[in-house]
Amino acid sequence: MSPPRRERRKADPAVSDPERLYVITGADGERAELDLVTMVVAQAEPSPTVQPEQAAILRLCRAPLSVAEISAYLSLPFSVVTSLLTELLATELIESRAPIVRAALPDRSLLEAVMHGLQKL
């Protein structure tokens, strides 16, 4: 008796088809300044008029997600996701913001000094 053979999963033809990706993104136009760590959160529920990929983004982004996470969950290239997000930003269905930079946070020693001062009161 021979062991079972493993079969490779085939790539989804809808995702790997360059024509489909072009149709999703439409014509080249202005794109929002988004990078991989930009956080995105949905401002509304998907309406029946949005593209299926945009509806998926709106459902995913009920809680904040980075553009990289959205790209990975949808198995779409970063450039396609940024195009979809640009359209959603223009219609104000999503909101985006840069992540909090760690250097912008107050120094730990300053916070400890404030905490000790408050404890002495």
mmCIF file of C-alpha atoms in Angstrom:
data_model
loop_
_atom_site.group_PDB
_atom_site.id
_atom_site.type_symbol
_atom_site.label_atom_id
_atom_site.label_comp_id
_atom_site.label_asym_id
_atom_site.label_seq_id
_atom_site.Cartn_x
_atom_site.Cartn_y
_atom_site.Cartn_z
ATOM 1 C CA MET A 1 0.000 0.000 0.000
ATOM 2 C CA SER A 2 1.493 3.340 -0.998
ATOM 3 C CA PRO A 3 1.253 6.452 1.188
ATOM 4 C CA PRO A 4 -1.252 9.117 0.150
ATOM 5 C CA ARG A 5 0.140 11.714 -2.227
ATOM 6 C CA ARG A 6 -0.010 15.334 -1.294
ATOM 7 C CA GLU A 7 -1.426 17.653 -3.884
ATOM 8 C CA ARG A 8 -0.297 21.209 -4.225
ATOM 9 C CA ARG A 9 -2.965 23.814 -3.893
ATOM 10 C CA LYS A 10 -3.503 25.618 -7.133
ATOM 11 C CA ALA A 11 -3.501 29.393 -7.072
ATOM 12 C CA ASP A 12 -6.892 31.017 -7.313
ATOM 13 C CA PRO A 13 -7.249 31.940 -11.004
ATOM 14 C CA ALA A 14 -9.207 35.087 -10.127
ATOM 15 C CA VAL A 15 -6.317 36.397 -8.019
ATOM 16 C CA SER A 16 -3.451 35.431 -10.323
ATOM 17 C CA ASP A 17 -5.135 36.710 -13.493
ATOM 18 C CA PRO A 18 -3.548 40.058 -14.446
ATOM 19 C CA GLU A 19 -6.626 41.096 -16.421
ATOM 20 C CA ARG A 20 -8.815 40.661 -13.342
ATOM 21 C CA LEU A 21 -6.422 42.781 -11.269
ATOM 22 C CA TYR A 22 -6.539 45.514 -13.925
ATOM 23 C CA VAL A 23 -10.329 45.486 -13.884
ATOM 24 C CA ILE A 24 -10.341 45.765 -10.090
ATOM 25 C CA THR A 25 -7.988 48.734 -10.034
ATOM 26 C CA GLY A 26 -9.351 50.568 -13.069
ATOM 27 C CA ALA A 27 -7.352 53.273 -14.799
ATOM 28 C CA ASP A 28 -4.169 54.610 -13.283
ATOM 29 C CA GLY A 29 -5.003 57.703 -11.303
ATOM 30 C CA GLU A 30 -4.032 59.452 -8.116
ATOM 31 C CA ARG A 31 -3.325 57.153 -5.216
ATOM 32 C CA ALA A 32 -3.470 57.957 -1.536
ATOM 33 C CA GLU A 33 -0.215 58.085 0.422
ATOM 34 C CA LEU A 34 -0.444 54.617 1.977
ATOM 35 C CA ASP A 35 2.350 52.365 3.106
ATOM 36 C CA LEU A 36 2.383 48.844 4.525
ATOM 37 C CA VAL A 37 1.877 49.951 8.134
ATOM 38 C CA THR A 38 -0.887 52.515 7.544
ATOM 39 C CA MET A 39 -3.852 51.609 9.725
ATOM 40 C CA VAL A 40 -7.293 51.419 8.103
ATOM 41 C CA VAL A 41 -10.706 51.277 9.801
ATOM 42 C CA ALA A 42 -14.150 51.106 8.182
ATOM 43 C CA GLN A 43 -16.564 53.983 8.740
ATOM 44 C CA ALA A 44 -19.641 52.254 7.270
ATOM 45 C CA GLU A 45 -21.050 48.898 6.294
ATOM 46 C CA PRO A 46 -20.583 47.801 2.666
ATOM 47 C CA SER A 47 -23.364 48.885 0.347
ATOM 48 C CA PRO A 48 -24.581 46.792 -2.585
ATOM 49 C CA THR A 49 -22.941 49.206 -5.048
ATOM 50 C CA VAL A 50 -19.300 48.634 -3.988
ATOM 51 C CA GLN A 51 -17.059 46.067 -5.659
ATOM 52 C CA PRO A 52 -16.820 42.666 -3.936
ATOM 53 C CA GLU A 53 -13.169 43.324 -3.003
ATOM 54 C CA GLN A 54 -14.082 46.679 -1.471
ATOM 55 C CA ALA A 55 -16.930 45.055 0.456
ATOM 56 C CA ALA A 56 -14.439 42.495 1.777
ATOM 57 C CA ILE A 57 -12.135 45.318 2.910
ATOM 58 C CA LEU A 58 -14.998 47.042 4.723
ATOM 59 C CA ARG A 59 -15.928 43.815 6.503
ATOM 60 C CA LEU A 60 -12.290 43.111 7.452
ATOM 61 C CA CYS A 61 -11.660 46.627 8.737
ATOM 62 C CA ARG A 62 -14.353 46.791 11.397
ATOM 63 C CA ALA A 63 -11.346 46.799 13.709
ATOM 64 C CA PRO A 64 -8.192 48.643 12.589
ATOM 65 C CA LEU A 65 -5.909 46.669 10.255
ATOM 66 C CA SER A 66 -2.707 47.592 8.466
ATOM 67 C CA VAL A 67 -2.563 47.699 4.670
ATOM 68 C CA ALA A 68 -0.151 44.747 4.771
ATOM 69 C CA GLU A 69 -2.678 42.663 6.735
ATOM 70 C CA ILE A 70 -5.481 43.563 4.326
ATOM 71 C CA SER A 71 -3.277 42.586 1.385
ATOM 72 C CA ALA A 72 -2.433 39.257 3.012
ATOM 73 C CA TYR A 73 -6.013 38.416 4.026
ATOM 74 C CA LEU A 74 -7.338 39.155 0.540
ATOM 75 C CA SER A 75 -4.353 37.592 -1.269
ATOM 76 C CA LEU A 76 -4.052 40.686 -3.430
ATOM 77 C CA PRO A 77 -0.894 42.627 -4.323
ATOM 78 C CA PHE A 78 -0.139 45.778 -2.334
ATOM 79 C CA SER A 79 -0.633 47.996 -5.394
ATOM 80 C CA VAL A 80 -4.138 46.623 -6.000
ATOM 81 C CA VAL A 81 -5.087 47.066 -2.345
ATOM 82 C CA THR A 82 -3.845 50.675 -2.314
ATOM 83 C CA SER A 83 -5.947 51.399 -5.395
ATOM 84 C CA LEU A 84 -9.046 49.935 -3.742
ATOM 85 C CA LEU A 85 -8.328 51.817 -0.504
ATOM 86 C CA THR A 86 -7.890 55.088 -2.411
ATOM 87 C CA GLU A 87 -11.395 54.735 -3.848
ATOM 88 C CA LEU A 88 -12.804 53.918 -0.393
ATOM 89 C CA LEU A 89 -11.007 56.927 1.117
ATOM 90 C CA ALA A 90 -12.445 59.202 -1.579
ATOM 91 C CA THR A 91 -15.977 58.062 -0.739
ATOM 92 C CA GLU A 92 -15.213 58.330 3.026
ATOM 93 C CA LEU A 93 -16.145 54.694 3.670
ATOM 94 C CA ILE A 94 -12.823 54.137 5.458
ATOM 95 C CA GLU A 95 -10.435 56.219 7.512
ATOM 96 C CA SER A 96 -6.673 55.800 7.530
ATOM 97 C CA ARG A 97 -3.899 57.006 9.789
ATOM 98 C CA ALA A 98 -0.214 56.468 10.171
ATOM 99 C CA PRO A 99 0.758 54.174 13.040
ATOM 100 C CA ILE A 100 1.900 55.726 16.301
ATOM 101 C CA VAL A 101 5.642 56.202 16.171
ATOM 102 C CA ARG A 102 7.313 54.856 19.277
ATOM 103 C CA ALA A 103 9.710 57.820 19.461
ATOM 104 C CA ALA A 104 6.721 60.171 19.699
ATOM 105 C CA LEU A 105 5.654 58.613 23.004
ATOM 106 C CA PRO A 106 6.839 60.274 26.234
ATOM 107 C CA ASP A 107 9.991 58.996 27.873
ATOM 108 C CA ARG A 108 9.419 56.220 30.416
ATOM 109 C CA SER A 109 11.443 58.016 33.106
ATOM 110 C CA LEU A 110 9.199 61.073 32.741
ATOM 111 C CA LEU A 111 6.084 58.937 33.174
ATOM 112 C CA GLU A 112 7.578 57.260 36.259
ATOM 113 C CA ALA A 113 8.453 60.661 37.761
ATOM 114 C CA VAL A 114 4.880 61.865 37.226
ATOM 115 C CA MET A 115 3.486 58.649 38.723
ATOM 116 C CA HIS A 116 5.708 58.944 41.827
ATOM 117 C CA GLY A 117 4.741 62.617 42.204
ATOM 118 C CA LEU A 118 1.062 61.724 42.089
ATOM 119 C CA GLN A 119 1.545 58.924 44.613
ATOM 120 C CA LYS A 120 3.110 61.390 47.071
ATOM 121 C CA LEU A 121 0.037 63.633 46.988
#
